[in-house]
PDB file of C-alpha atoms in Angstrom:
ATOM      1  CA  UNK A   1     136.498  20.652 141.765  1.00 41.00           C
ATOM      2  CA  UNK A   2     135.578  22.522 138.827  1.00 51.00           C
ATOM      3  CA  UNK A   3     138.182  23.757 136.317  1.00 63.00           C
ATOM      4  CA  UNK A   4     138.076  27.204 136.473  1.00 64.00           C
ATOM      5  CA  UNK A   5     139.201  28.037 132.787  1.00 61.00           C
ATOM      6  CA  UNK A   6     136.706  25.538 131.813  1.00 64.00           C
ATOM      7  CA  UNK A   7     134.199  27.919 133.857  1.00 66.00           C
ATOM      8  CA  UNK A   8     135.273  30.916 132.309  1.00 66.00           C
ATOM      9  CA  UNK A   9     135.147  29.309 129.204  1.00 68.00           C
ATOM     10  CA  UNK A  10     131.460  28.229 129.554  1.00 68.00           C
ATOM     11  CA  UNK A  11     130.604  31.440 130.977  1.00 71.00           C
ATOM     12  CA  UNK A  12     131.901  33.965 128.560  1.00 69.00           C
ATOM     13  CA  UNK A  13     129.731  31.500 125.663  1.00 73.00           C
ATOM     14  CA  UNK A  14     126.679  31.962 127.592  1.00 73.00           C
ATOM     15  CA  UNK A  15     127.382  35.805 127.953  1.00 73.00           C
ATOM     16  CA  UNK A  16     127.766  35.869 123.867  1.00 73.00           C
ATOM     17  CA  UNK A  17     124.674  34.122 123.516  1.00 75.00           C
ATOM     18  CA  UNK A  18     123.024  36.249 125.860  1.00 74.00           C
ATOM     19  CA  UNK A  19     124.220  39.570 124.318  1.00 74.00           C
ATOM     20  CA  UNK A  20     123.290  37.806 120.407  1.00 76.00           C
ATOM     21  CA  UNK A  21     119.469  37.840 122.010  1.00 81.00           C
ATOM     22  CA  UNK A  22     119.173  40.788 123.566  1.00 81.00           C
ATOM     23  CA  UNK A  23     120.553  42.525 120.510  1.00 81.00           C
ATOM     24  CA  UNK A  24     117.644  40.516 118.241  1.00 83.00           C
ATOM     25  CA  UNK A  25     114.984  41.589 120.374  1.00 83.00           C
ATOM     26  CA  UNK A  26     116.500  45.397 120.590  1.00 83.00           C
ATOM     27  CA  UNK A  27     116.360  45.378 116.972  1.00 82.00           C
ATOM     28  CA  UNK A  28     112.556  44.095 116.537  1.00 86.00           C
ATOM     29  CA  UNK A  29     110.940  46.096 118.787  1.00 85.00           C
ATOM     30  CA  UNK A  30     108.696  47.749 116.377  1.00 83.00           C
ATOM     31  CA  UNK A  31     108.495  44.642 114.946  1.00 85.00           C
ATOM     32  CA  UNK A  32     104.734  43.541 114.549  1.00 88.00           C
ATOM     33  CA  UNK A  33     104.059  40.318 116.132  1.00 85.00           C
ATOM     34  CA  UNK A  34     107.436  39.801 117.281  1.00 88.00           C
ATOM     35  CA  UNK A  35     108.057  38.271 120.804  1.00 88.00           C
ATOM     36  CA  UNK A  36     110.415  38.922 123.166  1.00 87.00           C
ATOM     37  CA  UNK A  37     113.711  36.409 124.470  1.00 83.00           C
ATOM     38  CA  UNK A  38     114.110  35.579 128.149  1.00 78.00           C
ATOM     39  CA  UNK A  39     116.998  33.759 129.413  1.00 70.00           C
ATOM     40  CA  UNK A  40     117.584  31.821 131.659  1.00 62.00           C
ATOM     41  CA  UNK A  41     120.800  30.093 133.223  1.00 57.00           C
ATOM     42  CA  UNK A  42     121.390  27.153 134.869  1.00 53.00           C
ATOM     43  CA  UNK A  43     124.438  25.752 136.598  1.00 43.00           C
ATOM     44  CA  UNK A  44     126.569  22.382 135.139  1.00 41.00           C
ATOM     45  CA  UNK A  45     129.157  20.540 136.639  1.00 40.00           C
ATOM     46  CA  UNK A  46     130.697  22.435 133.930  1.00 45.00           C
ATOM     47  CA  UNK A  47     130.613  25.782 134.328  1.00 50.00           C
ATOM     48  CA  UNK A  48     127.147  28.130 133.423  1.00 54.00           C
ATOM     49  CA  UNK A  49     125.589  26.892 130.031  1.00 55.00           C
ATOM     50  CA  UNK A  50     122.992  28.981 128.128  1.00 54.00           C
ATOM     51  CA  UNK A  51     119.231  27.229 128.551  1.00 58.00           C
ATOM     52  CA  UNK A  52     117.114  27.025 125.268  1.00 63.00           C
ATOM     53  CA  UNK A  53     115.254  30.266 124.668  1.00 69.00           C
ATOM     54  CA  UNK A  54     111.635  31.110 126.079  1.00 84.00           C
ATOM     55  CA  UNK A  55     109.123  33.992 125.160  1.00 86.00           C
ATOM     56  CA  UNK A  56     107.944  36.424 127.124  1.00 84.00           C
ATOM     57  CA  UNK A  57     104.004  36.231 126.956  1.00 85.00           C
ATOM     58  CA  UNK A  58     102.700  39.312 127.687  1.00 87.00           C
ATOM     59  CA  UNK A  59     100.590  41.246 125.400  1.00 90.00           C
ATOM     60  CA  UNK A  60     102.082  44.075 122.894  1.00 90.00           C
ATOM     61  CA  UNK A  61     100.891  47.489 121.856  1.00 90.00           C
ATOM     62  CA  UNK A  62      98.018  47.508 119.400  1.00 92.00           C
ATOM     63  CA  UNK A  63      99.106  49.373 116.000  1.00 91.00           C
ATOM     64  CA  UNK A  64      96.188  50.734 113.263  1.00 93.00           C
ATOM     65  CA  UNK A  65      96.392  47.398 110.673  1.00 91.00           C
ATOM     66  CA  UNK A  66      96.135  47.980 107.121  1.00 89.00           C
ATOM     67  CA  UNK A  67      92.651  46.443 106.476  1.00 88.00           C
ATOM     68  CA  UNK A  68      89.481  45.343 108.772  1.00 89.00           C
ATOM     69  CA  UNK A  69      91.124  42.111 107.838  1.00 91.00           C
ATOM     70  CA  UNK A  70      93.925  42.890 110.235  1.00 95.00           C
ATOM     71  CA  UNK A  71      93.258  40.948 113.975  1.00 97.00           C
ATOM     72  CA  UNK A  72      94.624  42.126 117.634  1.00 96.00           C
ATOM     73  CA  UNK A  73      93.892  40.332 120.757  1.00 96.00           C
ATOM     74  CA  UNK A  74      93.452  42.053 123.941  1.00 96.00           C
ATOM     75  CA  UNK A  75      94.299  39.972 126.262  1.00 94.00           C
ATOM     76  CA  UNK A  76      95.106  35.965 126.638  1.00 93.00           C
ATOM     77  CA  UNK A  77      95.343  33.947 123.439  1.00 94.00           C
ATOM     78  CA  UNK A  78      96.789  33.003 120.170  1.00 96.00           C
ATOM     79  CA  UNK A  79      95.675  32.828 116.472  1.00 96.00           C
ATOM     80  CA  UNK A  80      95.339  29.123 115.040  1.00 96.00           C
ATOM     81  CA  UNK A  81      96.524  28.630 111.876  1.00 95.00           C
ATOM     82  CA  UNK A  82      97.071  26.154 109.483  1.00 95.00           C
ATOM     83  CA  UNK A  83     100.193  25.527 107.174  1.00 94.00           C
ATOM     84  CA  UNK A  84      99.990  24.331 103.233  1.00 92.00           C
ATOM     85  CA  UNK A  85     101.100  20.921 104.604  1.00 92.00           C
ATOM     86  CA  UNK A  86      98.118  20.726 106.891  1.00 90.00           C
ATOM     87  CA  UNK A  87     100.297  21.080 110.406  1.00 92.00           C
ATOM     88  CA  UNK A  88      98.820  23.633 112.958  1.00 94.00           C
ATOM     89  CA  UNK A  89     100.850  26.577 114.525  1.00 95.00           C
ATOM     90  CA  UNK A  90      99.989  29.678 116.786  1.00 96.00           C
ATOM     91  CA  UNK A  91     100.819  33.140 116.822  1.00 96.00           C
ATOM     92  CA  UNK A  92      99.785  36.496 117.898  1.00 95.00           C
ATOM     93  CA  UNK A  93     100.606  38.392 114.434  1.00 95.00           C
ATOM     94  CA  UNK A  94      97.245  38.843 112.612  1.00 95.00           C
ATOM     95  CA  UNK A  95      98.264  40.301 109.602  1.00 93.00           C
ATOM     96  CA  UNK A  96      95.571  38.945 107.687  1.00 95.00           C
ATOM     97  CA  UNK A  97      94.011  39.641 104.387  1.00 92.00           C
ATOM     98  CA  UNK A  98      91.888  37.532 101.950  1.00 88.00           C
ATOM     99  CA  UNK A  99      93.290  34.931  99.529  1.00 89.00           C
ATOM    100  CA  UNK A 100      92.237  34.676  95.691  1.00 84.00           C
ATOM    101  CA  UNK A 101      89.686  32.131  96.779  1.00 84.00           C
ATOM    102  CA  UNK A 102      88.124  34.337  99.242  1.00 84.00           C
ATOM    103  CA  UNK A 103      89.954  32.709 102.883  1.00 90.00           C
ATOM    104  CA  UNK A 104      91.733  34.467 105.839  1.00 94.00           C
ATOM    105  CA  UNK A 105      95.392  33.781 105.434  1.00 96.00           C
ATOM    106  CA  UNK A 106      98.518  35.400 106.941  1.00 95.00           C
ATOM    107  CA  UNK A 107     100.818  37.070 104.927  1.00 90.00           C
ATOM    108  CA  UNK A 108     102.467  34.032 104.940  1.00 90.00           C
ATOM    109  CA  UNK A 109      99.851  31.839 103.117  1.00 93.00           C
ATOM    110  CA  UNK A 110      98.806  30.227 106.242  1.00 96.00           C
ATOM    111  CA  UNK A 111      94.736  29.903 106.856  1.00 95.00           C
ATOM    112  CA  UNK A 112      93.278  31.075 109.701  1.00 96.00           C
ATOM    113  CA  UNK A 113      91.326  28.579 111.583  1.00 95.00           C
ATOM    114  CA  UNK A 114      87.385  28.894 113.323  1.00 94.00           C
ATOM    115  CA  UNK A 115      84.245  27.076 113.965  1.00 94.00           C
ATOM    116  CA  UNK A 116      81.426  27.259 111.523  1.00 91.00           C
ATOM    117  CA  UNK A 117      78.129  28.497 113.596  1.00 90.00           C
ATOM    118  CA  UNK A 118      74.316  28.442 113.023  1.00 88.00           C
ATOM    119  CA  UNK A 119      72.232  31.044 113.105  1.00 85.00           C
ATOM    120  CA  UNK A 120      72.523  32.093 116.552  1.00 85.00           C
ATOM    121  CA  UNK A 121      76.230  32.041 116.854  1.00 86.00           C
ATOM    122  CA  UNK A 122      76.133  28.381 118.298  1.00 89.00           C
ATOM    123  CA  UNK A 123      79.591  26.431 117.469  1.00 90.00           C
ATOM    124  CA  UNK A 124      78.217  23.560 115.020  1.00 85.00           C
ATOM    125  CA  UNK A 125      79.719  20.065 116.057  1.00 70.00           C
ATOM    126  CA  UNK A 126      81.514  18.727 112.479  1.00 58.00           C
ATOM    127  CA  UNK A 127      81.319  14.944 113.504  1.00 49.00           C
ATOM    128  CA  UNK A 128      85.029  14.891 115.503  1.00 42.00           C
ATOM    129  CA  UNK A 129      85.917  12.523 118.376  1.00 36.00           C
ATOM    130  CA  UNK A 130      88.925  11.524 120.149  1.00 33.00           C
ATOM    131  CA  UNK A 131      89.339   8.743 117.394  1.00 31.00           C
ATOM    132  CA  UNK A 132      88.499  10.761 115.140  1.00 30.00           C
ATOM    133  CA  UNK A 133      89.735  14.572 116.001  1.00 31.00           C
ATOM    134  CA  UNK A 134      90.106  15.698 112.327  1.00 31.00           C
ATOM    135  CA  UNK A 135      86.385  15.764 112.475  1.00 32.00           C
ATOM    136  CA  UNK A 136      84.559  14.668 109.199  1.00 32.00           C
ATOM    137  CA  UNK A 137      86.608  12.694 106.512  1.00 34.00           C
ATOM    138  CA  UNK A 138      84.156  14.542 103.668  1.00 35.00           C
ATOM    139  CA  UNK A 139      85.167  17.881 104.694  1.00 37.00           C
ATOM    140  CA  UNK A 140      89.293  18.018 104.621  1.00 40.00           C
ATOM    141  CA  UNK A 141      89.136  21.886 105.554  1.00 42.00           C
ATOM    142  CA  UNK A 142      88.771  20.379 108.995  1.00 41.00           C
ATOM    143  CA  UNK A 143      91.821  19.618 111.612  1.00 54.00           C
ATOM    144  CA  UNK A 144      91.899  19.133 115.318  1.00 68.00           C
ATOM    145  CA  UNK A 145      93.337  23.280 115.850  1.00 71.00           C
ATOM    146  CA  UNK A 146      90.700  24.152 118.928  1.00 75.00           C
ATOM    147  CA  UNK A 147      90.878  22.604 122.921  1.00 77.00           C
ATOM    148  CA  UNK A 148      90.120  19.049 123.398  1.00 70.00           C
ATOM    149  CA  UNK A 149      90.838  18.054 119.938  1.00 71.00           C
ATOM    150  CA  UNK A 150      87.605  20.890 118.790  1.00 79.00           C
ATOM    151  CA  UNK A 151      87.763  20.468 115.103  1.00 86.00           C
ATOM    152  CA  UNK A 152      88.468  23.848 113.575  1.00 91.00           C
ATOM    153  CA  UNK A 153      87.953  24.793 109.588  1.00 91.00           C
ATOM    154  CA  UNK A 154      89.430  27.717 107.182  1.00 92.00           C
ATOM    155  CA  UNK A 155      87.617  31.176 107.434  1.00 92.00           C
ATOM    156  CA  UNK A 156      86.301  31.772 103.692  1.00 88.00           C
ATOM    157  CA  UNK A 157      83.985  34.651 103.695  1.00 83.00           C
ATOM    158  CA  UNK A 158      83.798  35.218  99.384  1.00 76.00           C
ATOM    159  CA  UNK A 159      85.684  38.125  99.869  1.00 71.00           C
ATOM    160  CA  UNK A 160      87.020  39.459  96.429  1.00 69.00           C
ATOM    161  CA  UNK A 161      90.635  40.384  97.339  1.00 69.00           C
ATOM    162  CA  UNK A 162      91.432  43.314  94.751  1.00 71.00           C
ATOM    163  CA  UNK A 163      88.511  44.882  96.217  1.00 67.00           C
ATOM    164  CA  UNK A 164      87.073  43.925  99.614  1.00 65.00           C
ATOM    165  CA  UNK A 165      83.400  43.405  98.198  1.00 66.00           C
ATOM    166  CA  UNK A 166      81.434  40.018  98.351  1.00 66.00           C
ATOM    167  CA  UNK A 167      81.155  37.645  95.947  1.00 60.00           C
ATOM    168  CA  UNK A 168      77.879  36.434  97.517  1.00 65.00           C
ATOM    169  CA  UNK A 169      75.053  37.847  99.721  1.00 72.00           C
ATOM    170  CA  UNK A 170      76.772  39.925 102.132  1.00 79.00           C
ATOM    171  CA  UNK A 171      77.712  43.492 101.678  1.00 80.00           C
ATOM    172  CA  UNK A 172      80.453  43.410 104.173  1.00 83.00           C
ATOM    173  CA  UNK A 173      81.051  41.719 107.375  1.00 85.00           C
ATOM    174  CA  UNK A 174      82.528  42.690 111.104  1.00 90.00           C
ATOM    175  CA  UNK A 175      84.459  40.548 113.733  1.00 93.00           C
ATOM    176  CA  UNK A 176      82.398  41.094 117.142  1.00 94.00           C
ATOM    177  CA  UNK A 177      84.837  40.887 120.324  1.00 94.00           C
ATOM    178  CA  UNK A 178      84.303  37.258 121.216  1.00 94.00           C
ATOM    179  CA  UNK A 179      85.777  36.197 117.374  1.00 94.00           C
ATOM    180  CA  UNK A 180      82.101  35.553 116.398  1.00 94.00           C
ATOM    181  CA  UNK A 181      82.593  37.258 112.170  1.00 92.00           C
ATOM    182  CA  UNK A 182      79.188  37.953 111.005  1.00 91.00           C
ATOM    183  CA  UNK A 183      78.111  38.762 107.885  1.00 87.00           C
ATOM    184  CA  UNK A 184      75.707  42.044 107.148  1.00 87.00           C
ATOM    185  CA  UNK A 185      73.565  42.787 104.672  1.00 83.00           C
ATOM    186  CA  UNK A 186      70.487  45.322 104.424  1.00 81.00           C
ATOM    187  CA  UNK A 187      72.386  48.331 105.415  1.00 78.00           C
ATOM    188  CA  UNK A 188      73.360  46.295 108.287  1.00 75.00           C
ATOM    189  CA  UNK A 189      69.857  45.454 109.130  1.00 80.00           C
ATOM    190  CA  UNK A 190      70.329  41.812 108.155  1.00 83.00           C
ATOM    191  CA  UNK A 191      73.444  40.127 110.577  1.00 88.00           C
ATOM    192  CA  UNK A 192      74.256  36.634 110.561  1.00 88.00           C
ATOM    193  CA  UNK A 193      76.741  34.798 112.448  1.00 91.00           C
ATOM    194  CA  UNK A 194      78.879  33.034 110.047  1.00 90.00           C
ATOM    195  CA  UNK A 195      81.807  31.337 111.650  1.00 93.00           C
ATOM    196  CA  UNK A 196      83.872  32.053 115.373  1.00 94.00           C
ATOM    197  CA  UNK A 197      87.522  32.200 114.855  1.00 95.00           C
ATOM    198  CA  UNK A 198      89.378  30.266 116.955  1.00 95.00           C
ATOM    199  CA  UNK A 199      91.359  31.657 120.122  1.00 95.00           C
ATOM    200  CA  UNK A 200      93.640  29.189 122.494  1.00 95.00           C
ATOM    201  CA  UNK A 201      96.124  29.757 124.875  1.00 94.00           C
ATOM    202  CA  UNK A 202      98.128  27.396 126.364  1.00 94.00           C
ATOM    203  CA  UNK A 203      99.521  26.887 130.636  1.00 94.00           C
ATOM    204  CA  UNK A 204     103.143  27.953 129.719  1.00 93.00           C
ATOM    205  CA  UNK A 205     102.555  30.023 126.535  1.00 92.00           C
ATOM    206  CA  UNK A 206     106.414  31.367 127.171  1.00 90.00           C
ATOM    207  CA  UNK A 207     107.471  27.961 126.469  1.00 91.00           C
ATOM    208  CA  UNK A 208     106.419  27.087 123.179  1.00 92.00           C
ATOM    209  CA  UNK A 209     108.815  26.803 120.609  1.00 91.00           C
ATOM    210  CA  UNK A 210     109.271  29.016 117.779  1.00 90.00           C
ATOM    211  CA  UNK A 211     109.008  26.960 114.192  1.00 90.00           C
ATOM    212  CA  UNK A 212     108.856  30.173 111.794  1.00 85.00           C
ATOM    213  CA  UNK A 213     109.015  34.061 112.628  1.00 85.00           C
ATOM    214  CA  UNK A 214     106.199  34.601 114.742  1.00 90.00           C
ATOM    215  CA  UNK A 215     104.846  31.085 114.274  1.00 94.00           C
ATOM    216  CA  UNK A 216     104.917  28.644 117.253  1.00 94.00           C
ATOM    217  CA  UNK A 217     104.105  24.801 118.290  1.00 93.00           C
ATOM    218  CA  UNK A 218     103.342  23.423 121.991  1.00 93.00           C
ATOM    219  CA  UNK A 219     105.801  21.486 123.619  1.00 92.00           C
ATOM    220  CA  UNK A 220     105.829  19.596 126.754  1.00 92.00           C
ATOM    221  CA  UNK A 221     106.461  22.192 128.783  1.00 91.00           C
ATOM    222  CA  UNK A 222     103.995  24.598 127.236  1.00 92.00           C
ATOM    223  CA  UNK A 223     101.087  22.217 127.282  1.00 91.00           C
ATOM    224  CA  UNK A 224      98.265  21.589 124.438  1.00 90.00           C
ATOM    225  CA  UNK A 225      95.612  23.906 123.524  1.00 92.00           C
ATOM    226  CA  UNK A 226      92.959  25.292 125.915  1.00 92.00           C
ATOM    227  CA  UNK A 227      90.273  27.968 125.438  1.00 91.00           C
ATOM    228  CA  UNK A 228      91.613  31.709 125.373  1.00 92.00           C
ATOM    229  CA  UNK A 229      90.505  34.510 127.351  1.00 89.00           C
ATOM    230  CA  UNK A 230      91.123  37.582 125.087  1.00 94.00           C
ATOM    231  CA  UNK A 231      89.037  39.906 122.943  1.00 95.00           C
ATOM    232  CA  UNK A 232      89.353  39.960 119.132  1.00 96.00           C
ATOM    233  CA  UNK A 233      89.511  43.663 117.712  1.00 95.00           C
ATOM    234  CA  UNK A 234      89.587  44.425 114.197  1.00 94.00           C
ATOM    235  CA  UNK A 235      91.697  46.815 112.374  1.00 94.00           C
ATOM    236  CA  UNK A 236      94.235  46.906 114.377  1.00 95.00           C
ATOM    237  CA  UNK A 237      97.725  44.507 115.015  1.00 94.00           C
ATOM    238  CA  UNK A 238      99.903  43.776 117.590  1.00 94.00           C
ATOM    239  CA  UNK A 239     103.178  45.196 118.276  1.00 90.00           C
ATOM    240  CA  UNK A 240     106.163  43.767 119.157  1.00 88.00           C
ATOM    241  CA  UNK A 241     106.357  43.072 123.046  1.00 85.00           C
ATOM    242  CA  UNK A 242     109.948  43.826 123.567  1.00 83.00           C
ATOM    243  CA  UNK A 243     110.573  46.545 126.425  1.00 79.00           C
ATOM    244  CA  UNK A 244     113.561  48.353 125.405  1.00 77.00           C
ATOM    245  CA  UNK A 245     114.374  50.034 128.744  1.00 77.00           C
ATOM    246  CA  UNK A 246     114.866  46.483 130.299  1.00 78.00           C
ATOM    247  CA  UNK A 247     116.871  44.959 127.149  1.00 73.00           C
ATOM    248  CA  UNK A 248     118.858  48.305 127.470  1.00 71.00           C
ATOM    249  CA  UNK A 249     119.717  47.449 131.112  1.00 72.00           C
ATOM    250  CA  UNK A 250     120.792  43.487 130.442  1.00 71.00           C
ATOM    251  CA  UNK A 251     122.985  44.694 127.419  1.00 70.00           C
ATOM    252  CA  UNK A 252     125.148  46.023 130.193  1.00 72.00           C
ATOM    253  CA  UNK A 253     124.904  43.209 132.252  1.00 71.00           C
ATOM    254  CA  UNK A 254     126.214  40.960 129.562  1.00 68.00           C
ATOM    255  CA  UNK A 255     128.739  43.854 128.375  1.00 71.00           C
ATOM    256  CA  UNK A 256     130.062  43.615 132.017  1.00 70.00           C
ATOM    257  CA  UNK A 257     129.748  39.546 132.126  1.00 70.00           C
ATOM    258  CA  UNK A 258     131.655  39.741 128.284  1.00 70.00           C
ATOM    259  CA  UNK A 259     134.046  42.017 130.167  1.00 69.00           C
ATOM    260  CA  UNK A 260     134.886  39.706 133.799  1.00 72.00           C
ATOM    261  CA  UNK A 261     135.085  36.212 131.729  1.00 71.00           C
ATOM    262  CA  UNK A 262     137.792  37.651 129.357  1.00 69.00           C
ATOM    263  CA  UNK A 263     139.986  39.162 131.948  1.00 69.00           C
ATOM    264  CA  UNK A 264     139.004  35.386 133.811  1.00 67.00           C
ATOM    265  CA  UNK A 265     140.174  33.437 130.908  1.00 67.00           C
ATOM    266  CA  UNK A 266     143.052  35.790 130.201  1.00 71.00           C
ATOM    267  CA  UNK A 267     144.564  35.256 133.969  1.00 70.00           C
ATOM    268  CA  UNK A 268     143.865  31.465 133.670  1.00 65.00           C
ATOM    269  CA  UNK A 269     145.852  31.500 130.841  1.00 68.00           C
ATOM    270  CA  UNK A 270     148.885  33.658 132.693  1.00 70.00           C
ATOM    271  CA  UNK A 271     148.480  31.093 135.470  1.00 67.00           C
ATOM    272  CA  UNK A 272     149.101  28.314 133.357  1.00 67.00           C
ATOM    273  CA  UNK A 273     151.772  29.779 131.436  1.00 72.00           C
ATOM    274  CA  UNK A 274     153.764  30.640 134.840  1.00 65.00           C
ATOM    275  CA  UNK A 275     152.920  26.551 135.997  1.00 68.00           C
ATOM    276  CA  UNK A 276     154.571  25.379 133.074  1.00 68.00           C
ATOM    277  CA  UNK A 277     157.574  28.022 133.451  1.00 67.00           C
ATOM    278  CA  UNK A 278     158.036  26.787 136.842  1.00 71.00           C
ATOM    279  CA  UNK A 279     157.989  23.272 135.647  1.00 73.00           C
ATOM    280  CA  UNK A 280     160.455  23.083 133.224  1.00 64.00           C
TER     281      UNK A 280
END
């Protein structure tokens, strides 16, 4: 038989929890980038316990970015990027912009990860295997960030950041919808695939866990890295996918929840007080 103040206990803990969410995602939704709690409960032996937190997948509103540097995807997929200590994360937030050496990074320093192409926009193969998934050892821009262990590499276009211009050939470049970035020269008359960045998704995206703000890893439940399905638009970045009309609604719920677990723990505690009267 389960103790009852021990349920009430448990419950009114998972309510709090609950409520500290909902208010986090209430206050970020115009939060680029940002993605949204879901709960979920389960019950113990114990009483109801608050599960670790999930994301909600779906796709935000697109905002106007602050440069053609800026990234949105329409549709199924994440951003690859790669940390100063070489490790790999995912996000949606494509807030990027051009580093003093002329790479994609995030605003947070991280480099945003592709395929180098040929000519026609054909992915090159850099020399990974399974054994091998870091592709080749000459070339340490490289790290398994794609599907089946696809070797990925930075972006690095020769973009001068104070100004946007080229260092090299190019006059200016464009990112088609299938992540192909070409570069254009000519008037546009000359266009040359350059690299494709990378796009995954993964069978439980909600699931992934969250490492940094808007930064995320696979876990077991989330899966590894497959191919995404989404269009790349520059310009633009994603807004938060929060829906404040539903947060609004479960902020009740866990007002009322708050509400019946007090007045539960405060008549557990008049019961017990009246046993032990009766006791003595």
């Amino acid at each position: 038989m389960m103790d009852p103040f021990v349920t009430s206990v448990n419950s009114e803990l998972a309510a709090l929890n609950w409520f500290g969410d909902l208010s986090e995602n209430v206050s970020n939704i115009y939060t680029p980038g940002y993605r949204e709690k879901k709960f979920l409960f389960s019950d113990y032996i114990n009483g109801t316990m608050y599960q670790d937190d999930t994301y909600k997948a779906e796709q935000g509103k697109a905002l106007p970015g602050r440069a053609p540097s800026n990234l949105f995807i329409d549709g199924k997929g994440y951003f690859v990027m790669r940390k100063p200590d070489g490790s790999l994360v995912y996000t949606r937030l494509g807030d990027f912009k051009y580093d003093a050496g002329g790479s994609l990074v995030s605003d947070s320093g991280y480099k945003v990860q592709g395929y180098m192409t040929d000519e026609k926009g054909n992915i090159l193969n850099t020399g990974a295997t399974q054994s091998n998934p870091g592709g080749s050892p000459n070339n340490p821009n490289h790290t398994a960030g794609g599907p089946g262990h696809m070797p990925t590499t930075e972006i690095n276009l020769w973009v001068d950041p104070s100004n946007g211009k080229y260092f090299g050939k190019y006059d200016e470049y464009k990112v088609k919808a299938d992540g192909t970035v070409m570069g254009l020269a000519n008037e546009g008359k000359t266009s040359v695939p350059l690299y494709k960045i990378a796009l995954v998704n993964f069978p439980e995206p909600g699931a992934m866990y969250q490492v940094d703000n808007y930064y995320f890893v696979p876990t077991a439940k989330s899966g590894q890295p497959v191919e995404g399905s989404g269009e790349i638009m520059s310009g633009l970045i994603e807004k938060s996918n929060t829906s404040l009309r539903e947060d609004a609604n479960y902020l009740l719920l866990a007002k009322v929840q708050l509400d019946t677990t007090s007045k539960l723990i405060s008549t557990n505690k008049q019961l017990l007080s009246e046993s032990l009267r009766l006791i003595q």
